[in-house]
PDB file of C-alpha atoms and ligand atoms in Angstrom:
ATOM      1  CA  MET A 189     110.032 134.266  85.237  1.00  0.00           C
ATOM      2  CA  ARG A 190     106.525 135.434  85.973  1.00  0.00           C
ATOM      3  CA  ILE A 191     105.116 132.904  88.395  1.00  0.00           C
ATOM      4  CA  LEU A 192     101.754 132.303  86.644  1.00  0.00           C
ATOM      5  CA  GLU A 193     103.653 131.791  83.243  1.00  0.00           C
ATOM      6  CA  SER A 194     105.788 129.042  84.609  1.00  0.00           C
ATOM      7  CA  LYS A 195     105.021 125.671  82.952  1.00  0.00           C
ATOM      8  CA  PHE A 196     104.599 123.857  86.465  1.00  0.00           C
ATOM      9  CA  VAL A 197     102.066 126.489  87.256  1.00  0.00           C
ATOM     10  CA  GLN A 198     100.042 126.068  84.064  1.00  0.00           C
ATOM     11  CA  GLY A 199     100.200 122.364  84.528  1.00  0.00           C
ATOM     12  CA  PHE A 200      98.865 122.613  88.105  1.00  0.00           C
ATOM     13  CA  ILE A 201      96.013 124.819  87.081  1.00  0.00           C
ATOM     14  CA  LYS A 202      94.974 122.594  84.055  1.00  0.00           C
ATOM     15  CA  MET A 203      95.102 119.408  86.108  1.00  0.00           C
ATOM     16  CA  ALA A 204      92.771 121.314  88.790  1.00  0.00           C
ATOM     17  CA  ASP A 205      90.272 122.332  86.062  1.00  0.00           C
ATOM     18  CA  ASP A 206      90.263 118.857  84.493  1.00  0.00           C
ATOM     19  CA  GLY A 207      89.365 117.394  87.909  1.00  0.00           C
ATOM     20  CA  TYR A 208      86.661 119.958  88.437  1.00  0.00           C
ATOM     21  CA  LYS A 209      85.282 118.976  85.002  1.00  0.00           C
ATOM     22  CA  GLN A 210      85.175 115.510  85.856  1.00  0.00           C
ATOM     23  CA  GLY A 211      82.753 116.191  88.797  1.00  0.00           C
ATOM     24  CA  TRP A 212      85.335 115.245  91.553  1.00  0.00           C
ATOM     25  CA  HIS A 213      85.470 118.642  93.244  1.00  0.00           C
ATOM     26  CA  GLU A 214      82.119 119.804  94.698  1.00  0.00           C
ATOM     27  CA  ARG A 215      82.637 122.970  96.888  1.00  0.00           C
ATOM     28  CA  ASN A 216      86.004 123.050  98.233  1.00  0.00           C
ATOM     29  CA  GLY A 217      86.339 119.023  97.961  1.00  0.00           C
ATOM     30  CA  GLY A 218      89.918 117.815  97.018  1.00  0.00           C
ATOM     31  CA  ASN A 219      93.246 119.304  97.091  1.00  0.00           C
ATOM     32  CA  LEU A 220      96.535 119.092  95.022  1.00  0.00           C
ATOM     33  CA  SER A 221     100.134 119.549  95.703  1.00  0.00           C
ATOM     34  CA  TYR A 222     103.377 119.747  93.573  1.00  0.00           C
ATOM     35  CA  ARG A 223     107.069 119.509  94.834  1.00  0.00           C
ATOM     36  CA  LEU A 224     109.049 122.050  92.830  1.00  0.00           C
ATOM     37  CA  LYS A 225     112.198 121.149  91.128  1.00  0.00           C
ATOM     38  CA  GLU A 226     115.267 123.163  92.225  1.00  0.00           C
ATOM     39  CA  SER A 227     115.405 124.801  88.869  1.00  0.00           C
ATOM     40  CA  GLU A 228     111.839 125.858  89.063  1.00  0.00           C
ATOM     41  CA  VAL A 229     112.557 127.382  92.461  1.00  0.00           C
ATOM     42  CA  GLU A 230     115.484 129.338  90.999  1.00  0.00           C
ATOM     43  CA  SER A 231     113.378 130.555  87.992  1.00  0.00           C
ATOM     44  CA  ILE A 232     110.905 132.306  90.276  1.00  0.00           C
ATOM     45  CA  ARG A 233     112.850 133.035  93.400  1.00  0.00           C
ATOM     46  CA  ALA A 234     113.045 136.811  92.481  1.00  0.00           C
ATOM     47  CA  ARG A 235     109.410 136.919  92.288  1.00  0.00           C
ATOM     48  CA  LEU A 236     108.531 135.067  95.764  1.00  0.00           C
ATOM     49  CA  ASN A 237     107.270 137.143  98.666  1.00  0.00           C
ATOM     50  CA  ALA A 238     109.394 138.118 101.591  1.00  0.00           C
ATOM     51  CA  PRO A 239     109.323 135.301 103.880  1.00  0.00           C
ATOM     52  CA  GLY A 240     106.627 135.406 106.675  1.00  0.00           C
ATOM     53  CA  ASP A 241     106.233 133.636 109.810  1.00  0.00           C
ATOM     54  CA  TRP A 242     106.717 129.888 110.202  1.00  0.00           C
ATOM     55  CA  THR A 243     103.543 127.802 111.016  1.00  0.00           C
ATOM     56  CA  PRO A 244     103.630 124.155 112.264  1.00  0.00           C
ATOM     57  CA  ILE A 245     102.746 121.557 109.558  1.00  0.00           C
ATOM     58  CA  GLY A 246     101.126 119.426 112.053  1.00  0.00           C
ATOM     59  CA  THR A 247     103.502 116.424 111.462  1.00  0.00           C
ATOM     60  CA  SER A 248     107.235 115.991 110.821  1.00  0.00           C
ATOM     61  CA  VAL A 249     108.577 115.534 107.390  1.00  0.00           C
ATOM     62  CA  PRO A 250     112.411 115.693 107.643  1.00  0.00           C
ATOM     63  CA  GLY A 251     112.918 114.072 104.191  1.00  0.00           C
ATOM     64  CA  LEU A 252     111.382 117.258 102.632  1.00  0.00           C
ATOM     65  CA  ALA A 253     113.360 119.990 104.601  1.00  0.00           C
ATOM     66  CA  GLY A 254     113.924 123.147 102.634  1.00  0.00           C
ATOM     67  CA  GLU A 255     111.597 121.993  99.766  1.00  0.00           C
ATOM     68  CA  PHE A 256     109.020 124.147  98.085  1.00  0.00           C
ATOM     69  CA  PHE A 257     105.524 123.105  97.187  1.00  0.00           C
ATOM     70  CA  MET A 258     102.699 124.359  95.208  1.00  0.00           C
ATOM     71  CA  VAL A 259      99.354 123.684  97.069  1.00  0.00           C
ATOM     72  CA  THR A 260      95.630 124.405  97.011  1.00  0.00           C
ATOM     73  CA  GLY A 261      94.407 126.508  99.704  1.00  0.00           C
ATOM     74  CA  THR A 262      91.978 125.230 102.526  1.00  0.00           C
ATOM     75  CA  GLY A 263      88.305 125.924 101.817  1.00  0.00           C
ATOM     76  CA  LYS A 264      89.155 126.996  98.124  1.00  0.00           C
ATOM     77  CA  TYR A 265      87.006 125.846  95.226  1.00  0.00           C
ATOM     78  CA  PHE A 266      88.648 123.843  92.408  1.00  0.00           C
ATOM     79  CA  ARG A 267      86.281 125.693  90.075  1.00  0.00           C
ATOM     80  CA  ASN A 268      87.757 128.939  90.990  1.00  0.00           C
ATOM     81  CA  ILE A 269      91.639 127.834  90.533  1.00  0.00           C
ATOM     82  CA  SER A 270      91.702 128.548  86.736  1.00  0.00           C
ATOM     83  CA  VAL A 271      89.799 131.926  87.354  1.00  0.00           C
ATOM     84  CA  ASP A 272      91.918 133.414  90.087  1.00  0.00           C
ATOM     85  CA  PRO A 273      94.918 131.027  90.936  1.00  0.00           C
ATOM     86  CA  GLU A 274      96.572 133.582  93.197  1.00  0.00           C
ATOM     87  CA  VAL A 275      93.769 133.655  95.399  1.00  0.00           C
ATOM     88  CA  CYS A 276      93.222 129.773  95.419  1.00  0.00           C
ATOM     89  CA  VAL A 277      96.795 128.413  95.539  1.00  0.00           C
ATOM     90  CA  ALA A 278     100.049 128.989  97.478  1.00  0.00           C
ATOM     91  CA  ILE A 279     103.611 128.134  97.126  1.00  0.00           C
ATOM     92  CA  ILE A 280     105.061 127.105 100.597  1.00  0.00           C
ATOM     93  CA  GLU A 281     108.558 126.602 101.766  1.00  0.00           C
ATOM     94  CA  LEU A 282     109.432 124.026 104.512  1.00  0.00           C
ATOM     95  CA  ASP A 283     112.051 124.866 107.244  1.00  0.00           C
ATOM     96  CA  ASP A 284     115.364 122.984 107.602  1.00  0.00           C
ATOM     97  CA  ILE A 285     113.737 120.266 109.910  1.00  0.00           C
ATOM     98  CA  GLY A 286     110.776 119.794 107.926  1.00  0.00           C
ATOM     99  CA  GLU A 287     108.268 120.735 110.808  1.00  0.00           C
ATOM    100  CA  ASN A 288     107.022 124.200 109.750  1.00  0.00           C
ATOM    101  CA  TYR A 289     106.056 125.970 106.612  1.00  0.00           C
ATOM    102  CA  ARG A 290     105.789 129.639 105.374  1.00  0.00           C
ATOM    103  CA  ILE A 291     103.828 130.968 102.503  1.00  0.00           C
ATOM    104  CA  ARG A 292     106.005 132.550  99.600  1.00  0.00           C
ATOM    105  CA  TRP A 293     103.334 133.383  97.093  1.00  0.00           C
ATOM    106  CA  GLY A 294      99.469 133.250  96.512  1.00  0.00           C
ATOM    107  CA  LEU A 295      96.496 133.182  98.866  1.00  0.00           C
ATOM    108  CA  VAL A 296      96.346 136.807  98.370  1.00  0.00           C
ATOM    109  CA  GLU A 297      93.024 137.203  99.869  1.00  0.00           C
ATOM    110  CA  GLY A 298      94.322 135.331 103.037  1.00  0.00           C
ATOM    111  CA  GLY A 299      94.054 131.670 104.280  1.00  0.00           C
ATOM    112  CA  GLY A 300      96.312 128.672 104.462  1.00  0.00           C
ATOM    113  CA  PRO A 301      97.281 125.444 102.696  1.00  0.00           C
ATOM    114  CA  THR A 302      94.813 122.616 102.554  1.00  0.00           C
ATOM    115  CA  SER A 303      93.705 120.936 105.777  1.00  0.00           C
ATOM    116  CA  GLU A 304      95.154 117.728 104.264  1.00  0.00           C
ATOM    117  CA  LEU A 305      98.625 119.143 104.176  1.00  0.00           C
ATOM    118  CA  PRO A 306      99.857 116.554 106.743  1.00  0.00           C
ATOM    119  CA  THR A 307      98.790 113.810 104.248  1.00  0.00           C
ATOM    120  CA  HIS A 308     100.126 115.453 101.289  1.00  0.00           C
ATOM    121  CA  LEU A 309     103.590 116.054 102.868  1.00  0.00           C
ATOM    122  CA  MET A 310     103.872 112.754 104.408  1.00  0.00           C
ATOM    123  CA  ASN A 311     102.908 111.180 100.943  1.00  0.00           C
ATOM    124  CA  HIS A 312     105.474 113.261  99.266  1.00  0.00           C
ATOM    125  CA  GLU A 313     108.203 112.249 101.809  1.00  0.00           C
ATOM    126  CA  VAL A 314     107.528 108.562 101.276  1.00  0.00           C
ATOM    127  CA  LYS A 315     107.329 108.952  97.459  1.00  0.00           C
ATOM    128  CA  LYS A 316     110.497 110.944  97.246  1.00  0.00           C
ATOM    129  CA  ARG A 317     112.218 108.160  99.166  1.00  0.00           C
ATOM    130  CA  VAL A 318     110.780 105.104  97.318  1.00  0.00           C
ATOM    131  CA  THR A 319     110.988 106.603  93.758  1.00  0.00           C
ATOM    132  CA  GLY A 320     114.470 108.325  94.057  1.00  0.00           C
ATOM    133  CA  GLY A 321     112.758 111.636  93.789  1.00  0.00           C
ATOM    134  CA  ARG A 322     110.711 110.918  90.603  1.00  0.00           C
ATOM    135  CA  HIS A 323     107.357 111.535  91.916  1.00  0.00           C
ATOM    136  CA  ARG A 324     106.316 115.164  92.543  1.00  0.00           C
ATOM    137  CA  VAL A 325     102.527 115.308  92.404  1.00  0.00           C
ATOM    138  CA  ILE A 326      99.891 114.294  95.206  1.00  0.00           C
ATOM    139  CA  TYR A 327      96.245 114.643  94.342  1.00  0.00           C
ATOM    140  CA  HIS A 328      93.257 114.178  96.416  1.00  0.00           C
ATOM    141  CA  ALA A 329      89.864 114.032  94.913  1.00  0.00           C
ATOM    142  CA  HIS A 330      86.166 113.114  95.798  1.00  0.00           C
ATOM    143  CA  THR A 331      85.777 110.550  93.080  1.00  0.00           C
ATOM    144  CA  THR A 332      82.021 109.623  92.965  1.00  0.00           C
ATOM    145  CA  ASN A 333      82.151 106.032  91.771  1.00  0.00           C
ATOM    146  CA  THR A 334      85.142 104.972  93.972  1.00  0.00           C
ATOM    147  CA  ILE A 335      83.547 106.530  97.050  1.00  0.00           C
ATOM    148  CA  ALA A 336      80.188 104.415  96.191  1.00  0.00           C
ATOM    149  CA  LEU A 337      82.111 101.211  96.098  1.00  0.00           C
ATOM    150  CA  THR A 338      83.460 101.678  99.537  1.00  0.00           C
ATOM    151  CA  PHE A 339      79.805 101.146 100.742  1.00  0.00           C
ATOM    152  CA  VAL A 340      79.337  97.631  99.142  1.00  0.00           C
ATOM    153  CA  LEU A 341      82.921  95.969  98.727  1.00  0.00           C
ATOM    154  CA  PRO A 342      84.897  94.699 101.727  1.00  0.00           C
ATOM    155  CA  LEU A 343      87.360  97.494 102.649  1.00  0.00           C
ATOM    156  CA  THR A 344      90.532  95.350 101.589  1.00  0.00           C
ATOM    157  CA  ASP A 345      93.387  95.975  99.245  1.00  0.00           C
ATOM    158  CA  GLU A 346      92.934  92.705  97.638  1.00  0.00           C
ATOM    159  CA  VAL A 347      89.080  93.073  96.860  1.00  0.00           C
ATOM    160  CA  PHE A 348      89.465  96.659  95.546  1.00  0.00           C
ATOM    161  CA  THR A 349      92.419  95.806  93.367  1.00  0.00           C
ATOM    162  CA  ARG A 350      91.156  92.708  91.912  1.00  0.00           C
ATOM    163  CA  GLU A 351      87.598  94.088  91.181  1.00  0.00           C
ATOM    164  CA  LEU A 352      89.083  97.237  89.700  1.00  0.00           C
ATOM    165  CA  TRP A 353      91.594  95.408  87.548  1.00  0.00           C
ATOM    166  CA  GLU A 354      88.870  93.229  86.167  1.00  0.00           C
ATOM    167  CA  MET A 355      86.808  96.146  84.854  1.00  0.00           C
ATOM    168  CA  ALA A 356      89.477  97.126  82.153  1.00  0.00           C
ATOM    169  CA  THR A 357      92.245  95.421  80.544  1.00  0.00           C
ATOM    170  CA  GLU A 358      94.497  98.493  81.021  1.00  0.00           C
ATOM    171  CA  CYS A 359      93.992  98.694  84.684  1.00  0.00           C
ATOM    172  CA  PRO A 360      96.762  96.009  85.844  1.00  0.00           C
ATOM    173  CA  VAL A 361      99.140  97.810  83.303  1.00  0.00           C
ATOM    174  CA  VAL A 362      98.325 101.318  84.728  1.00  0.00           C
ATOM    175  CA  PHE A 363      98.442 100.226  88.495  1.00  0.00           C
ATOM    176  CA  PRO A 364     100.137  96.868  88.643  1.00  0.00           C
ATOM    177  CA  GLU A 365     101.062  97.337  92.293  1.00  0.00           C
ATOM    178  CA  GLY A 366      97.196  97.452  93.115  1.00  0.00           C
ATOM    179  CA  VAL A 367      95.393  99.897  95.308  1.00  0.00           C
ATOM    180  CA  GLY A 368      95.449 100.497  99.043  1.00  0.00           C
ATOM    181  CA  VAL A 369      92.187 101.173 101.132  1.00  0.00           C
ATOM    182  CA  ILE A 370      91.668 102.599 104.443  1.00  0.00           C
ATOM    183  CA  GLY A 371      88.430 102.331 106.537  1.00  0.00           C
ATOM    184  CA  TRP A 372      86.684 105.553 107.587  1.00  0.00           C
ATOM    185  CA  MET A 373      88.927 108.081 109.643  1.00  0.00           C
ATOM    186  CA  VAL A 374      88.747 111.563 110.630  1.00  0.00           C
ATOM    187  CA  PRO A 375      90.261 113.596 107.698  1.00  0.00           C
ATOM    188  CA  GLY A 376      92.631 116.553 108.010  1.00  0.00           C
ATOM    189  CA  GLY A 377      95.050 115.242 110.627  1.00  0.00           C
ATOM    190  CA  ARG A 378      98.285 113.466 111.396  1.00  0.00           C
ATOM    191  CA  ASP A 379      96.529 110.000 112.068  1.00  0.00           C
ATOM    192  CA  ILE A 380      94.966 109.674 108.537  1.00  0.00           C
ATOM    193  CA  ALA A 381      98.219 110.905 107.225  1.00  0.00           C
ATOM    194  CA  ILE A 382     100.216 108.223 108.962  1.00  0.00           C
ATOM    195  CA  GLU A 383      97.915 105.576 107.581  1.00  0.00           C
ATOM    196  CA  THR A 384      97.796 106.990 104.037  1.00  0.00           C
ATOM    197  CA  SER A 385     101.565 107.263 103.800  1.00  0.00           C
ATOM    198  CA  LYS A 386     102.062 103.700 104.881  1.00  0.00           C
ATOM    199  CA  LEU A 387      99.982 102.666 101.982  1.00  0.00           C
ATOM    200  CA  MET A 388     102.182 104.968  99.694  1.00  0.00           C
ATOM    201  CA  GLU A 389     105.108 102.835 100.549  1.00  0.00           C
ATOM    202  CA  LYS A 390     103.780 100.099  98.087  1.00  0.00           C
ATOM    203  CA  TYR A 391     100.924 101.685  96.091  1.00  0.00           C
ATOM    204  CA  ASN A 392     100.365 104.819  94.058  1.00  0.00           C
ATOM    205  CA  VAL A 393      96.615 104.884  95.108  1.00  0.00           C
ATOM    206  CA  ALA A 394      95.076 105.053  98.439  1.00  0.00           C
ATOM    207  CA  ILE A 395      91.194 104.902  98.729  1.00  0.00           C
ATOM    208  CA  TRP A 396      89.624 106.645 101.727  1.00  0.00           C
ATOM    209  CA  ALA A 397      86.342 104.944 102.605  1.00  0.00           C
ATOM    210  CA  HIS A 398      83.249 107.041 102.135  1.00  0.00           C
ATOM    211  CA  HIS A 399      85.588 110.153 101.377  1.00  0.00           C
ATOM    212  CA  GLY A 400      87.713 109.849  98.283  1.00  0.00           C
ATOM    213  CA  MET A 401      91.024 108.881  96.683  1.00  0.00           C
ATOM    214  CA  PHE A 402      94.838 110.011  96.930  1.00  0.00           C
ATOM    215  CA  CYS A 403      97.051 109.306  93.912  1.00  0.00           C
ATOM    216  CA  SER A 404     100.823 109.942  93.445  1.00  0.00           C
ATOM    217  CA  GLY A 405     102.570 110.346  90.409  1.00  0.00           C
ATOM    218  CA  GLU A 406     105.797 111.839  88.618  1.00  0.00           C
ATOM    219  CA  ASP A 407     103.884 114.644  86.690  1.00  0.00           C
ATOM    220  CA  PHE A 408     100.418 116.123  86.269  1.00  0.00           C
ATOM    221  CA  ASP A 409      99.425 113.809  83.233  1.00  0.00           C
ATOM    222  CA  LEU A 410     100.480 110.700  84.931  1.00  0.00           C
ATOM    223  CA  THR A 411      98.843 111.555  88.278  1.00  0.00           C
ATOM    224  CA  PHE A 412      95.616 112.627  86.745  1.00  0.00           C
ATOM    225  CA  GLY A 413      95.561 109.792  84.425  1.00  0.00           C
ATOM    226  CA  LEU A 414      95.897 107.298  87.080  1.00  0.00           C
ATOM    227  CA  MET A 415      93.032 108.989  89.046  1.00  0.00           C
ATOM    228  CA  HIS A 416      90.941 108.762  85.870  1.00  0.00           C
ATOM    229  CA  THR A 417      91.673 105.298  85.142  1.00  0.00           C
ATOM    230  CA  VAL A 418      90.799 103.964  88.708  1.00  0.00           C
ATOM    231  CA  GLU A 419      87.614 106.004  88.860  1.00  0.00           C
ATOM    232  CA  LYS A 420      86.398 104.972  85.268  1.00  0.00           C
ATOM    233  CA  SER A 421      87.063 101.473  86.396  1.00  0.00           C
ATOM    234  CA  ALA A 422      85.003 101.934  89.449  1.00  0.00           C
ATOM    235  CA  GLU A 423      82.153 103.465  87.280  1.00  0.00           C
ATOM    236  CA  ILE A 424      82.192 100.283  85.027  1.00  0.00           C
ATOM    237  CA  LEU A 425      81.984  98.075  88.175  1.00  0.00           C
ATOM    238  CA  ILE A 426      79.103  99.947  89.350  1.00  0.00           C
ATOM    239  CA  LYS A 427      77.321  99.462  86.044  1.00  0.00           C
ATOM    240  CA  VAL A 428      78.138  95.863  86.224  1.00  0.00           C
ATOM    241  CA  LEU A 429      76.859  95.395  89.818  1.00  0.00           C
ATOM    242  CA  SER A 430      73.624  97.451  88.866  1.00  0.00           C
ATOM    243  CA  MET A 431      73.022  94.924  86.174  1.00  0.00           C
ATOM    244  CA  SER A 432      73.510  91.801  87.897  1.00  0.00           C
ATOM    245  CA  PRO A 433      75.172  90.700  91.229  1.00  0.00           C
ATOM    246  CA  THR A 434      77.164  88.175  89.381  1.00  0.00           C
ATOM    247  CA  LYS A 435      79.389  88.260  86.327  1.00  0.00           C
ATOM    248  CA  LEU A 436      78.885  85.806  83.180  1.00  0.00           C
ATOM    249  CA  GLN A 437      82.502  86.213  82.246  1.00  0.00           C
ATOM    250  CA  THR A 438      85.503  88.298  83.303  1.00  0.00           C
ATOM    251  CA  ILE A 439      89.294  88.681  83.027  1.00  0.00           C
ATOM    252  CA  THR A 440      90.588  85.431  84.852  1.00  0.00           C
ATOM    253  CA  PRO A 441      93.686  85.078  87.019  1.00  0.00           C
ATOM    254  CA  ASP A 442      95.499  83.426  84.113  1.00  0.00           C
ATOM    255  CA  ASN A 443      94.486  86.087  81.745  1.00  0.00           C
ATOM    256  CA  PHE A 444      96.244  88.677  83.985  1.00  0.00           C
ATOM    257  CA  ARG A 445      99.235  86.284  84.214  1.00  0.00           C
ATOM    258  CA  SER A 446      99.408  86.259  80.552  1.00  0.00           C
ATOM    259  CA  LEU A 447      99.491  90.186  80.456  1.00  0.00           C
ATOM    260  CA  GLU A 448     102.628  90.173  82.652  1.00  0.00           C
ATOM    261  CA  LYS A 449     105.080  89.167  79.953  1.00  0.00           C
ATOM    262  CA  ASP A 450     103.694  91.361  77.074  1.00  0.00           C
ATOM    263  CA  PHE A 451     103.282  94.497  79.136  1.00  0.00           C
ATOM    264  CA  HIS A 452     106.429  94.043  81.397  1.00  0.00           C
ATOM    265  CA  VAL A 453     104.312  94.297  84.454  1.00  0.00           C
ATOM    266  CA  GLU A 454     104.672  92.362  87.771  1.00  0.00           C
ATOM    267  CA  LEU A 455     101.180  91.443  89.263  1.00  0.00           C
ATOM    268  CA  PRO A 456     101.338  90.327  92.807  1.00  0.00           C
ATOM    269  CA  GLU A 457      99.895  86.765  93.175  1.00  0.00           C
ATOM    270  CA  ARG A 458      97.952  87.878  96.243  1.00  0.00           C
ATOM    271  CA  PHE A 459      95.569  89.806  94.035  1.00  0.00           C
ATOM    272  CA  LEU A 460      95.069  86.703  91.628  1.00  0.00           C
ATOM    273  CA  TYR A 461      93.266  84.562  94.326  1.00  0.00           C
ATOM    274  CA  GLU A 462      90.605  82.041  93.430  1.00  0.00           C
ATOM    275  CA  LYS A 463      87.021  83.300  93.994  1.00  0.00           C
TER     276      LYS A 463
HETATM  277  P1  13P B1319      90.491 121.644 102.046  1.00  0.00           P
HETATM  278  O1  13P B1319      89.595 122.545 101.656  1.00  0.00           O
HETATM  279  O2  13P B1319      91.155 122.055 103.408  1.00  0.00           O
HETATM  280  O3  13P B1319      91.651 121.306 100.974  1.00  0.00           O
HETATM  281  O4  13P B1319      89.702 120.310 102.272  1.00  0.00           O
HETATM  282  C1  13P B1319      89.012 119.630 101.319  1.00  0.00           C
HETATM  283  C2  13P B1319      89.005 118.221 101.437  1.00  0.00           C
HETATM  284  O5  13P B1319      88.808 117.497 100.424  1.00  0.00           O
HETATM  285  C3  13P B1319      89.360 117.568 102.858  1.00  0.00           C
HETATM  286  O6  13P B1319      89.483 116.200 102.708  1.00  0.00           O
HETATM  287 ZN1   ZN B1320      88.460 115.356 100.748  1.00  0.00          ZN
END
């Protein structure tokens, strides 16, 4: 199977392009990773490059030992991914202790995987465990409206979740577990990876103050759709706050509770506090 013709590669490229068109990927902003299925690895194995040297990941992910990932390259622009994926994207393989990676395809003009590789892989490790292997996509984008909100809302999971839920009835259905928020940290290393992966134990969305968002999902559509839903809700909230500091009416805690039965979701009571 030609690697570029594989369905997962096509899905990866389309998602990157969709994110770019949303305006979430200025310059090299954002990164994307996909954990390959065993059948996908087998279908392309004959076309992978001979293994090169192992490079430290910068953290330890034993739960992902031996797995293959498609990842965006550090410094690569999302706007170029659909134009020249072999330059912008890599397939990497992890070693049998989950501490090193080697490039098996892509990045033909040189370079390495995204600087956020520790966060991507630590998120994948958590999600593989808590979803029984269902989640395969981790996506980081510089989502304009969500970033703007991190300057004016308290940086708590409770406030962000509740305010975002109130902006569109579908929000508590799309992310019933809520969203996690972390205050400003230096990106690109193990510390922010640890904090983000802790949030991924219970949420599928982690917001990085003054930086962007991470989403996790089963496939490209669900993960992109989640990011899109949160970011649209943030846009509505900004429009509301721009018109008036107070809301004349909104979706109430009891309204949310009545959604639970019909939409088969459980909404944690800690997000349904009285204001
Ligand atoms: P990379 O180019 O290394 O992927 O970094 C982009 C980014 O968004 C860092 O948070
Ligand atoms: Zn970023």
